[in-house]
Coordinates of C-alpha atoms and ligand atoms in Angstrom, one line a residue:
Chain A
M1 CA -65.7 -67.5 63.3
S2 CA -62.3 -68.7 63.5
V3 CA -62.1 -72.4 64.3
H4 CA -58.5 -72.8 63.8
I5 CA -56.0 -72.9 66.4
N6 CA -53.2 -70.5 65.7
T7 CA -54.6 -67.6 63.6
G8 CA -54.4 -65.0 66.3
T9 CA -50.7 -64.5 66.6
E10 CA -50.2 -64.9 62.8
A11 CA -52.8 -62.4 61.7
A12 CA -51.2 -59.8 64.0
Q13 CA -47.9 -59.9 62.2
T14 CA -47.1 -57.6 59.5
V15 CA -44.8 -58.2 56.6
P16 CA -41.2 -57.7 57.7
T17 CA -39.6 -54.9 55.8
T18 CA -36.1 -55.0 54.7
V19 CA -34.1 -53.9 57.6
R20 CA -31.4 -51.4 56.9
A21 CA -28.5 -52.1 59.3
S22 CA -28.5 -48.6 60.7
R23 CA -28.9 -44.9 59.7
W24 CA -25.2 -44.6 59.3
P25 CA -23.3 -46.0 56.5
D26 CA -20.8 -48.8 57.5
P27 CA -17.3 -47.1 58.2
R28 CA -15.8 -49.8 56.0
V29 CA -17.9 -48.6 53.0
L30 CA -16.7 -45.1 53.6
A31 CA -13.1 -46.3 53.8
G32 CA -13.7 -48.2 50.6
V33 CA -14.9 -45.2 48.7
G34 CA -12.2 -42.9 50.5
L35 CA -9.1 -45.0 49.6
P36 CA -8.9 -44.1 45.9
I37 CA -9.8 -40.4 46.7
V38 CA -7.0 -40.3 49.3
I39 CA -4.5 -41.9 47.0
A40 CA -5.6 -39.4 44.2
L41 CA -5.1 -36.4 46.7
L42 CA -1.7 -37.7 47.8
W43 CA -0.6 -38.0 44.3
E44 CA -1.8 -34.5 43.5
L45 CA 0.2 -33.3 46.7
A46 CA 3.3 -35.2 45.6
V47 CA 3.4 -33.6 42.2
R48 CA 2.7 -30.2 43.5
V49 CA 5.4 -30.2 46.2
G50 CA 7.8 -31.5 43.4
L51 CA 8.3 -34.9 44.7
S52 CA 7.5 -36.2 41.2
D53 CA 7.1 -34.4 37.9
G54 CA 4.0 -36.3 37.1
R55 CA 5.0 -36.9 33.4
L56 CA 4.1 -40.5 33.2
M57 CA 1.4 -40.5 35.7
P58 CA -0.4 -37.1 35.6
P59 CA -2.0 -35.7 38.8
P60 CA -5.9 -35.7 38.9
S61 CA -5.9 -31.9 38.2
K62 CA -4.2 -32.5 34.9
I63 CA -6.4 -35.5 34.0
Y64 CA -9.5 -33.3 34.8
A65 CA -8.2 -30.4 32.8
A66 CA -7.6 -32.7 29.8
M67 CA -11.1 -34.1 29.9
A68 CA -12.7 -30.7 30.6
A69 CA -11.0 -29.3 27.5
L70 CA -12.4 -32.2 25.5
A71 CA -15.8 -31.7 26.9
V72 CA -15.9 -28.0 26.2
S73 CA -14.9 -28.6 22.6
G74 CA -17.7 -31.3 22.4
E75 CA -15.2 -34.0 21.4
L76 CA -15.7 -36.0 24.6
Q77 CA -19.4 -36.3 23.9
V78 CA -18.9 -37.4 20.4
H79 CA -16.4 -40.1 21.6
I80 CA -18.7 -41.3 24.3
A81 CA -21.7 -41.4 22.0
A82 CA -19.8 -43.6 19.5
T83 CA -18.6 -46.0 22.2
L84 CA -22.1 -46.3 23.8
A85 CA -23.7 -46.9 20.2
R86 CA -21.3 -49.7 19.5
V87 CA -21.7 -51.3 22.9
G88 CA -25.5 -50.8 22.6
A89 CA -25.8 -52.3 19.1
G90 CA -23.4 -55.2 19.9
F91 CA -25.1 -56.0 23.2
A92 CA -28.5 -55.9 21.5
F93 CA -27.5 -58.4 18.8
G94 CA -25.5 -60.6 21.1
A95 CA -28.2 -60.7 23.8
I96 CA -30.9 -61.5 21.4
A97 CA -28.9 -64.2 19.6
G98 CA -27.7 -65.6 23.0
T99 CA -31.2 -65.6 24.5
L100 CA -32.8 -67.4 21.4
T101 CA -29.8 -69.9 21.0
G102 CA -29.8 -70.6 24.7
A103 CA -33.7 -71.1 24.8
I104 CA -33.4 -73.5 21.9
A105 CA -30.5 -75.5 23.2
G106 CA -32.1 -75.6 26.8
G107 CA -35.5 -76.7 25.5
S108 CA -34.3 -79.5 23.1
E109 CA -31.8 -82.0 24.2
T110 CA -31.2 -83.1 20.6
I111 CA -30.5 -79.6 19.4
R112 CA -28.2 -79.1 22.4
R113 CA -26.2 -82.1 21.7
V114 CA -25.7 -81.1 18.1
I115 CA -24.8 -77.4 18.6
D116 CA -23.3 -77.2 22.1
P117 CA -19.8 -78.8 21.2
S118 CA -19.4 -76.3 18.5
L119 CA -20.4 -73.3 20.5
Q120 CA -18.2 -74.5 23.3
A121 CA -15.2 -74.8 20.9
L122 CA -15.9 -71.3 19.4
R123 CA -16.1 -70.0 23.0
A124 CA -12.7 -71.3 23.8
V125 CA -11.3 -69.0 20.8
P126 CA -9.9 -65.7 22.5
S127 CA -12.2 -63.2 21.0
I128 CA -9.6 -60.8 19.8
A129 CA -8.5 -63.6 17.5
W130 CA -11.6 -63.0 15.4
V131 CA -10.6 -59.4 14.7
P132 CA -8.6 -60.1 11.4
L133 CA -11.2 -62.2 10.1
F134 CA -14.0 -59.9 10.8
I135 CA -12.2 -57.0 9.2
L136 CA -11.7 -59.2 6.1
W137 CA -15.2 -60.1 6.1
L138 CA -17.0 -57.0 7.3
G139 CA -14.6 -54.2 6.5
I140 CA -12.8 -51.9 9.0
F141 CA -15.9 -49.8 9.9
E142 CA -18.7 -50.3 12.3
T143 CA -20.0 -53.7 11.3
S144 CA -16.9 -55.7 12.3
K145 CA -16.7 -53.8 15.6
I146 CA -20.4 -54.5 16.5
A147 CA -19.8 -58.1 15.5
L148 CA -16.9 -58.5 17.8
I149 CA -18.9 -57.0 20.8
A150 CA -21.9 -59.1 19.9
I151 CA -19.7 -62.3 20.1
G152 CA -18.5 -61.3 23.5
V153 CA -22.0 -60.7 24.8
F154 CA -23.4 -63.9 23.1
F155 CA -21.5 -66.6 25.0
P156 CA -22.3 -65.7 28.6
V157 CA -25.9 -65.1 27.7
Y158 CA -26.2 -68.4 25.7
L159 CA -24.6 -70.3 28.5
G160 CA -26.8 -68.8 31.3
V161 CA -30.0 -69.2 29.5
A162 CA -29.3 -72.7 28.4
S163 CA -28.1 -73.8 31.8
A164 CA -31.1 -72.0 33.5
I165 CA -33.5 -73.9 31.4
I166 CA -31.9 -77.1 31.8
G167 CA -31.7 -76.7 35.6
I168 CA -35.3 -75.6 36.0
D169 CA -37.1 -77.3 38.9
R170 CA -39.0 -80.3 37.3
K171 CA -41.1 -80.2 40.5
L172 CA -42.5 -76.9 39.5
L173 CA -43.2 -78.0 35.9
E174 CA -45.4 -80.8 37.4
V175 CA -47.4 -78.2 39.2
G176 CA -48.1 -76.7 35.7
R177 CA -49.0 -80.2 34.5
I178 CA -51.4 -80.9 37.2
F179 CA -53.3 -77.6 36.2
R180 CA -53.2 -78.8 32.6
L181 CA -51.3 -75.7 31.3
S182 CA -50.6 -75.7 27.5
R183 CA -47.0 -75.7 26.3
F184 CA -47.3 -71.9 25.8
Q185 CA -48.8 -71.2 29.3
T186 CA -46.1 -73.4 30.8
A187 CA -43.4 -71.3 29.1
R188 CA -44.9 -68.0 30.1
R189 CA -46.1 -68.8 33.7
I190 CA -43.4 -71.3 34.8
L191 CA -40.4 -71.3 32.5
L192 CA -39.9 -67.6 31.9
P193 CA -40.2 -66.4 35.6
A194 CA -38.0 -69.2 36.7
V195 CA -35.2 -68.4 34.2
L196 CA -35.5 -64.7 34.6
P197 CA -33.0 -64.3 37.5
V198 CA -30.3 -66.2 35.8
W199 CA -31.1 -64.4 32.4
L200 CA -30.6 -61.0 33.9
T201 CA -27.3 -62.2 35.6
A202 CA -26.1 -63.5 32.2
L203 CA -27.1 -60.1 30.6
R204 CA -24.9 -58.3 33.2
A205 CA -22.0 -60.5 32.5
G206 CA -22.5 -60.0 28.8
L207 CA -22.7 -56.2 29.1
G208 CA -19.5 -56.2 31.0
L209 CA -17.8 -58.2 28.4
G210 CA -19.3 -55.9 25.8
F211 CA -17.4 -53.0 27.4
M212 CA -14.2 -54.9 27.4
F213 CA -14.5 -55.7 23.7
V214 CA -15.5 -52.3 22.6
V215 CA -12.0 -51.2 23.8
A216 CA -10.4 -53.9 21.6
A217 CA -12.6 -53.0 18.7
E218 CA -11.7 -49.2 19.0
I219 CA -8.0 -49.7 19.6
M220 CA -7.8 -51.7 16.4
G221 CA -8.8 -48.8 14.4
A222 CA -11.4 -46.1 14.9
S223 CA -11.6 -42.4 14.3
E224 CA -13.8 -41.8 17.4
G225 CA -14.7 -43.5 20.5
L226 CA -13.1 -43.7 24.0
G227 CA -10.8 -46.4 22.6
Y228 CA -9.7 -44.0 20.0
L229 CA -8.8 -41.5 22.7
L230 CA -6.6 -44.1 24.3
V231 CA -4.7 -44.8 21.0
D232 CA -4.6 -41.1 20.3
G233 CA -3.2 -40.3 23.8
Q234 CA -0.5 -42.9 23.3
Q235 CA 0.5 -41.5 19.9
M236 CA 0.6 -37.9 21.2
G237 CA 2.2 -38.8 24.4
R238 CA -0.7 -37.6 26.5
P239 CA -1.0 -40.0 29.6
D240 CA -3.6 -37.5 31.0
Q241 CA -5.8 -38.2 28.0
I242 CA -5.3 -42.0 28.4
V243 CA -6.1 -42.1 32.1
G244 CA -9.0 -39.9 31.5
A245 CA -10.4 -42.3 28.9
I246 CA -9.9 -45.2 31.2
I247 CA -11.7 -43.5 34.0
A248 CA -14.5 -42.6 31.5
F249 CA -14.8 -46.4 30.6
A250 CA -15.0 -47.4 34.2
L251 CA -17.7 -44.9 34.9
L252 CA -19.8 -45.8 31.8
G253 CA -19.5 -49.4 32.4
K254 CA -20.6 -49.0 35.9
L255 CA -23.4 -46.7 34.8
A256 CA -24.7 -49.2 32.2
D257 CA -24.6 -52.1 34.7
T258 CA -26.4 -50.0 37.4
L259 CA -29.0 -48.9 34.8
L260 CA -29.6 -52.6 33.7
V261 CA -30.0 -53.6 37.4
L262 CA -32.4 -50.7 38.1
L263 CA -34.5 -51.4 34.9
T264 CA -34.9 -55.0 35.8
R265 CA -35.3 -54.7 39.5
P266 CA -39.1 -54.7 39.3
L267 CA -39.0 -58.1 37.7
L268 CA -37.3 -59.6 40.7
V269 CA -39.0 -58.2 43.7
W270 CA -40.0 -61.8 44.7
Q271 CA -36.3 -62.7 45.3
D272 CA -34.6 -62.5 48.5
T273 CA -32.2 -60.0 47.4
A274 CA -31.8 -58.2 50.5
R275 CA -30.8 -61.2 52.4
A276 CA -28.7 -62.7 49.5
Q277 CA -26.6 -59.4 49.3
L278 CA -25.9 -58.9 52.9
Chain B
M1 CA -71.3 -94.9 44.7
S2 CA -67.6 -94.8 44.1
V3 CA -66.0 -91.7 42.7
L4 CA -62.5 -93.0 42.3
E5 CA -62.2 -96.5 40.7
I6 CA -58.9 -98.1 40.5
K7 CA -58.9 -101.5 38.8
H8 CA -56.2 -104.3 38.6
L9 CA -53.4 -101.4 38.4
D10 CA -49.9 -102.6 37.4
K11 CA -46.9 -100.3 37.2
T12 CA -43.5 -101.5 36.0
Y13 CA -41.0 -98.6 35.5
S14 CA -38.8 -98.5 32.6
D15 CA -35.8 -99.8 34.6
G16 CA -37.9 -103.0 35.3
T17 CA -38.8 -102.0 38.9
R18 CA -42.3 -103.4 39.5
A19 CA -43.8 -100.8 41.8
L20 CA -47.5 -101.8 41.8
S21 CA -49.3 -105.1 41.2
D22 CA -52.8 -105.8 40.8
V23 CA -54.1 -102.8 43.0
S24 CA -57.8 -102.3 43.1
L25 CA -59.6 -99.8 45.2
D26 CA -63.1 -98.2 45.1
V27 CA -63.4 -94.8 47.1
G28 CA -66.7 -93.3 47.6
A29 CA -67.8 -89.7 47.4
G30 CA -66.6 -87.6 50.3
E31 CA -64.6 -90.5 51.7
I32 CA -61.3 -90.0 53.2
L33 CA -59.1 -92.9 52.4
G34 CA -55.7 -93.3 54.2
I35 CA -52.8 -95.2 52.8
V36 CA -50.0 -96.5 54.9
G37 CA -47.2 -99.0 54.1
G38 CA -43.4 -99.5 54.3
S39 CA -41.1 -97.4 52.3
G40 CA -41.1 -98.3 48.6
C41 CA -44.4 -100.1 48.6
G42 CA -45.6 -97.9 45.7
K43 CA -47.7 -95.2 47.5
T44 CA -46.3 -92.3 45.7
T45 CA -46.4 -94.3 42.4
L46 CA -50.1 -94.9 43.0
L47 CA -51.0 -91.3 43.7
R48 CA -49.0 -90.1 40.6
L49 CA -50.9 -92.6 38.5
V50 CA -54.3 -91.3 39.8
A51 CA -53.0 -87.7 39.2
G52 CA -52.3 -88.7 35.6
L53 CA -48.7 -87.6 36.0
D54 CA -47.6 -91.2 35.0
L55 CA -49.3 -93.9 33.1
P56 CA -50.1 -97.3 34.4
S57 CA -48.7 -100.4 32.7
E58 CA -51.8 -102.4 33.2
G59 CA -55.3 -101.7 34.5
F60 CA -57.2 -98.5 34.6
I61 CA -58.3 -95.6 36.8
S62 CA -61.5 -93.7 36.5
V63 CA -62.7 -90.6 38.2
G64 CA -66.5 -90.1 38.1
G65 CA -66.8 -92.5 35.3
E66 CA -64.1 -90.9 33.2
R67 CA -60.9 -92.8 32.5
I68 CA -57.6 -91.1 33.7
S69 CA -55.1 -90.7 30.8
G70 CA -53.4 -87.4 32.0
P71 CA -53.9 -84.7 34.5
H72 CA -57.7 -84.4 35.1
P73 CA -59.5 -81.2 36.2
A74 CA -61.4 -83.3 38.8
V75 CA -58.2 -84.6 40.4
G76 CA -55.9 -82.3 42.5
I77 CA -52.7 -83.3 44.3
V78 CA -50.7 -82.0 47.2
F79 CA -47.1 -83.1 47.1
Q80 CA -44.9 -83.8 50.0
E81 CA -43.2 -80.5 49.5
P82 CA -45.3 -77.3 49.1
R83 CA -43.9 -76.6 45.6
L84 CA -45.1 -73.1 45.6
L85 CA -44.0 -70.7 42.7
P86 CA -41.5 -68.3 44.4
W87 CA -42.3 -65.5 42.0
L88 CA -46.0 -65.3 42.9
T89 CA -47.5 -64.0 46.0
V90 CA -49.3 -66.4 48.4
A91 CA -52.7 -65.2 47.0
D92 CA -51.5 -65.8 43.3
N93 CA -50.1 -69.2 44.3
V94 CA -53.6 -70.2 45.7
G95 CA -55.2 -68.9 42.4
F96 CA -52.7 -70.6 40.1
G97 CA -55.1 -73.1 38.8
L98 CA -58.0 -70.6 38.4
H99 CA -56.9 -68.6 35.6
H100 CA -60.0 -69.7 33.5
L101 CA -62.4 -68.2 36.0
P102 CA -63.6 -64.4 36.0
V103 CA -61.5 -62.3 38.3
A104 CA -64.2 -61.7 40.9
E105 CA -64.9 -65.3 41.4
R106 CA -61.2 -66.1 41.6
I107 CA -60.7 -63.5 44.2
N108 CA -63.5 -64.8 46.1
R109 CA -62.4 -68.4 46.2
I110 CA -58.8 -67.5 47.0
A111 CA -59.9 -65.3 50.0
N112 CA -62.3 -68.1 51.2
A113 CA -59.5 -70.8 51.1
L114 CA -56.9 -68.6 52.6
E115 CA -59.3 -67.9 55.6
R116 CA -59.9 -71.5 56.0
V117 CA -56.2 -72.5 56.3
G118 CA -55.8 -69.5 58.7
L119 CA -53.7 -67.3 56.4
A120 CA -56.3 -64.7 55.6
S121 CA -53.9 -61.8 56.1
Y122 CA -51.0 -63.4 54.2
G123 CA -52.2 -63.1 50.6
K124 CA -49.8 -60.5 49.6
R125 CA -46.7 -62.1 51.1
W126 CA -44.0 -64.0 49.2
P127 CA -43.8 -67.8 49.8
R128 CA -40.3 -67.3 51.2
E129 CA -41.7 -65.2 54.0
L130 CA -43.8 -68.1 55.3
S131 CA -42.8 -71.0 57.6
G132 CA -42.9 -74.6 56.2
G133 CA -46.2 -75.3 57.8
Q134 CA -47.7 -72.2 56.5
Q135 CA -46.5 -73.0 52.9
Q136 CA -47.9 -76.4 53.1
R137 CA -51.2 -74.8 53.9
V138 CA -50.9 -72.7 50.9
A139 CA -50.3 -75.7 48.8
I140 CA -53.3 -77.4 50.3
A141 CA -55.5 -74.2 49.7
R142 CA -54.2 -74.2 46.1
A143 CA -55.5 -77.7 45.5
F144 CA -58.8 -77.0 47.2
V145 CA -59.8 -73.8 45.3
A146 CA -59.8 -75.8 42.0
R147 CA -62.8 -77.8 43.7
P148 CA -61.5 -81.3 42.7
K149 CA -63.7 -84.3 43.2
V150 CA -60.7 -86.3 44.3
L151 CA -57.8 -84.8 46.2
L152 CA -54.5 -86.6 46.6
L153 CA -52.1 -85.9 49.4
D154 CA -48.7 -87.5 49.5
E155 CA -47.4 -87.3 52.9
P156 CA -48.1 -83.6 53.0
F157 CA -47.3 -83.1 56.6
S158 CA -44.3 -85.4 57.1
A159 CA -41.8 -82.6 57.2
L160 CA -43.5 -80.8 60.1
D161 CA -43.5 -81.3 63.8
A162 CA -46.3 -83.0 65.7
F163 CA -47.9 -79.7 66.9
T164 CA -48.0 -78.1 63.5
R165 CA -49.4 -81.3 62.1
A166 CA -52.3 -81.5 64.5
S167 CA -53.3 -77.9 63.6
L168 CA -53.0 -78.7 59.8
H169 CA -55.4 -81.7 60.3
E170 CA -58.0 -79.2 61.5
H171 CA -57.4 -76.9 58.6
L172 CA -57.7 -79.9 56.3
L173 CA -60.9 -81.1 57.7
L174 CA -62.3 -77.5 57.6
L175 CA -61.6 -77.2 53.9
W176 CA -62.9 -80.7 53.4
E177 CA -66.3 -80.0 55.0
Q178 CA -66.9 -77.2 52.4
D179 CA -67.3 -79.3 49.3
K180 CA -66.6 -82.9 50.8
P181 CA -64.2 -84.1 48.1
T182 CA -62.9 -87.5 48.1
I183 CA -59.5 -87.5 49.6
V184 CA -56.7 -90.2 49.3
M185 CA -53.9 -89.4 51.8
V186 CA -50.6 -91.2 52.0
T187 CA -49.0 -91.0 55.3
H188 CA -46.3 -92.8 57.4
D189 CA -48.0 -91.7 60.5
V190 CA -50.5 -94.3 61.8
E191 CA -52.1 -91.8 64.2
E192 CA -52.6 -89.3 61.4
S193 CA -54.4 -91.9 59.3
V194 CA -56.7 -92.7 62.2
T195 CA -57.3 -89.0 62.9
L196 CA -58.5 -88.4 59.4
S197 CA -59.6 -91.5 57.5
D198 CA -62.8 -93.4 57.0
R199 CA -60.7 -96.3 55.7
V200 CA -57.1 -97.2 56.0
V201 CA -55.4 -99.2 53.3
V202 CA -52.3 -101.1 54.4
M203 CA -49.9 -101.7 51.5
K204 CA -47.3 -104.5 51.2
P205 CA -44.0 -104.0 49.3
H206 CA -42.1 -105.9 46.5
P207 CA -44.2 -105.5 44.5
G208 CA -46.6 -102.9 46.0
R209 CA -50.1 -104.2 46.7
V210 CA -53.0 -103.8 48.9
F211 CA -52.5 -105.8 52.0
E212 CA -55.5 -105.2 54.1
T213 CA -58.1 -102.5 54.5
I214 CA -59.2 -101.4 57.9
S215 CA -62.4 -99.3 58.6
V216 CA -62.3 -96.4 61.1
T217 CA -65.8 -95.8 62.3
L218 CA -65.1 -93.1 64.9
E219 CA -67.2 -89.9 65.2
R220 CA -65.3 -86.8 64.2
P221 CA -63.8 -84.9 65.8
R222 CA -61.7 -87.6 67.0
D223 CA -60.2 -87.7 70.4
H224 CA -56.7 -89.3 70.3
L225 CA -57.0 -90.3 74.1
T226 CA -60.1 -92.5 73.8
A227 CA -59.9 -96.4 74.0
P228 CA -61.5 -97.0 70.6
F229 CA -59.0 -94.6 69.0
E230 CA -56.1 -96.5 70.6
K231 CA -57.6 -99.9 69.4
V232 CA -57.8 -99.0 65.8
K233 CA -54.3 -97.5 66.1
R234 CA -53.0 -100.8 67.5
R235 CA -54.7 -102.8 64.9
I236 CA -53.2 -100.8 62.1
H237 CA -49.8 -101.0 63.6
A238 CA -50.1 -104.9 63.9
T239 CA -51.2 -105.1 60.3
L240 CA -48.3 -103.0 59.2
D241 CA -45.9 -105.3 61.1
R242 CA -47.4 -108.3 59.5
S243 CA -47.3 -106.6 56.0
M244 CA -43.6 -106.0 56.3
R245 CA -42.8 -109.6 57.2
P246 CA -41.4 -111.8 54.4
E247 CA -44.1 -113.9 52.6
N248 CA -43.2 -117.4 53.8
T249 CA -43.0 -116.9 57.4
P250 CA -46.6 -116.6 58.7
Q251 CA -45.4 -116.5 62.3
A252 CA -43.0 -114.0 63.6
P253 CA -39.6 -115.7 64.6
R254 CA -39.8 -113.8 67.9
K255 CA -42.9 -115.6 68.9
S256 CA -41.0 -119.0 68.7
D257 CA -39.3 -120.4 71.8
S258 CA -36.3 -118.2 71.8
G259 CA -38.6 -115.3 71.8
A260 CA -40.3 -116.7 74.8
L261 CA -37.0 -116.9 76.6
W262 CA -36.5 -113.2 75.8
W263 CA -39.8 -112.1 77.3
Ligands
LIG301 N1 -39.2 -93.0 38.4 C1 -38.9 -94.3 38.9 N2 -38.1 -95.0 38.1 C2 -37.9 -96.3 38.6 N3 -38.3 -96.8 39.8 C3 -39.1 -96.0 40.5 C4 -39.4 -94.7 40.0 N4 -40.1 -94.2 41.1 C5 -40.2 -95.0 42.0 N5 -39.6 -96.2 41.8 C6 -39.5 -97.5 42.5 O1 -40.9 -98.0 42.8 C7 -41.0 -98.5 44.0 C8 -42.1 -97.7 44.7 O2 -41.8 -96.3 44.8 P1 -42.6 -95.2 45.6 O3 -42.0 -93.9 45.5 O4 -44.0 -95.3 44.9 O5 -42.7 -95.7 47.1 P2 -43.4 -95.0 48.3 O6 -44.4 -96.1 48.8 O7 -44.0 -93.8 48.0 O8 -42.2 -95.0 49.3 P3 -42.0 -93.9 50.4 O9 -42.8 -94.3 51.6 O10 -40.5 -94.1 50.8 O11 -42.2 -92.5 49.9 C9 -39.7 -98.3 44.7 O12 -39.1 -99.5 44.6 C10 -38.9 -97.3 43.9 O13 -37.6 -97.5 43.8
LIG302 MG1 -43.5 -91.7 48.6

């Protein structure tokens, strides 16, 4: 019963699936992964054949041994757990505060004009500068550390959410008006999904900063945590422990970021990510 | 019996621009009204007022006897751009305004509308996977499924090529045949207005007002190549030309003696 002109060809098409470039990974990707491995192996070799004593820059085997020893004694796990707990708590507080403040500032121009200048000024303060004040206010224990991390997470999230709400397509809001959505429905059915991608990007940026700040927080005084391992390694003259802690930081940061991306991916299936990333 | 009544409508924007002046129109049930006119003569303004997206400075609009003071359930609009929500599938976009209905009814209406615009198998796709013409069809389906008494279309096909446009005219008429809503369609394409409309309103700018109304009494479906079609088309073109001429020159300058030399 088709009366229309061009349904035939269109109905026959199927949804184009995301095309993987080929079965073989791009050689450049392999080279990118291989480069640090090759450098590590060369360094190992250089130390083994005596080209360097590896005192200031220990070879991979020594770093591994140091970390393995820490892991066997259970210390490494304690340090990692301490760092993750701090980042997690700081991230949670900072992200919630940043999201709420950003939503309020984005939603009301009056409020934005009042609070944004102050927040921008505070943002300009290098965050480490807060440390002495936080220690005075909150003591040297967990609270001041978590506050510092939360501050680091707060600003990118606040900025991202506020600018996403300001930048929302007014034409889409008009679609909501035409179908007479209430304020709440508009927020849930148009604002929220429209802001979601920017919000998640802001959360990722915040998480990254959270890991930066946990190092600062732990270096300034902690009895456990990967940052403590750094300081301890310096005081004991153990470069292998320092490099090991650095690598652990890198891995944890990457892992947390990947986890955040994976957890939020179902929310963004509608986006043209495949095309955007290629 | 008129479904859409527009009486002495005036619209002056806050910056002082007088977009509409004393516009009055009566549109009957099931009628398709075309609106043509030069750029800036207030066509979009008029539709936005009828849709309740803006408020008039003077005069009033009523739909089925009810005064318009904001978006009204009996009035739908298709904008110049599809304005689909990118995070909803095609089917969910079509059903966007149907959340108050029971699920079964909603699914039914969506499927029916998608079928009529020739996108029956496209329900699960994302808007970004559709061409411009297909997206505009989804937008039209979205407006139709809400079963409005009055449907407003603001140059909905202007961004599309002539061939796509012709097929969209068919899809539009196919949907229209179902519930026969009143349609008000702004276009800058005279041929399009003759193809679809029962009446064509020619508007005049500065400030925007109704210049002349021309009836199109051709049988549907309309063949573009017939003489009567051509005749109506020429008449609208001529009226458009006159509408854009400055007030106090009733005769076109080129019809003067110098013009004769030119010919
Ligand atoms: N929001 C606004 N604020 C101030 N002036 C406006 C606004 N919207 C439109 N106008 C003015 O009102 C007049 C009519 O505009 P409108 O968009 O209704 O014209 P139109 O007939 O749809 O033109 P086009 O064919 O180019 O789409 C124009 O002079 C325009 O500059
Ligand atoms: Mg317009």
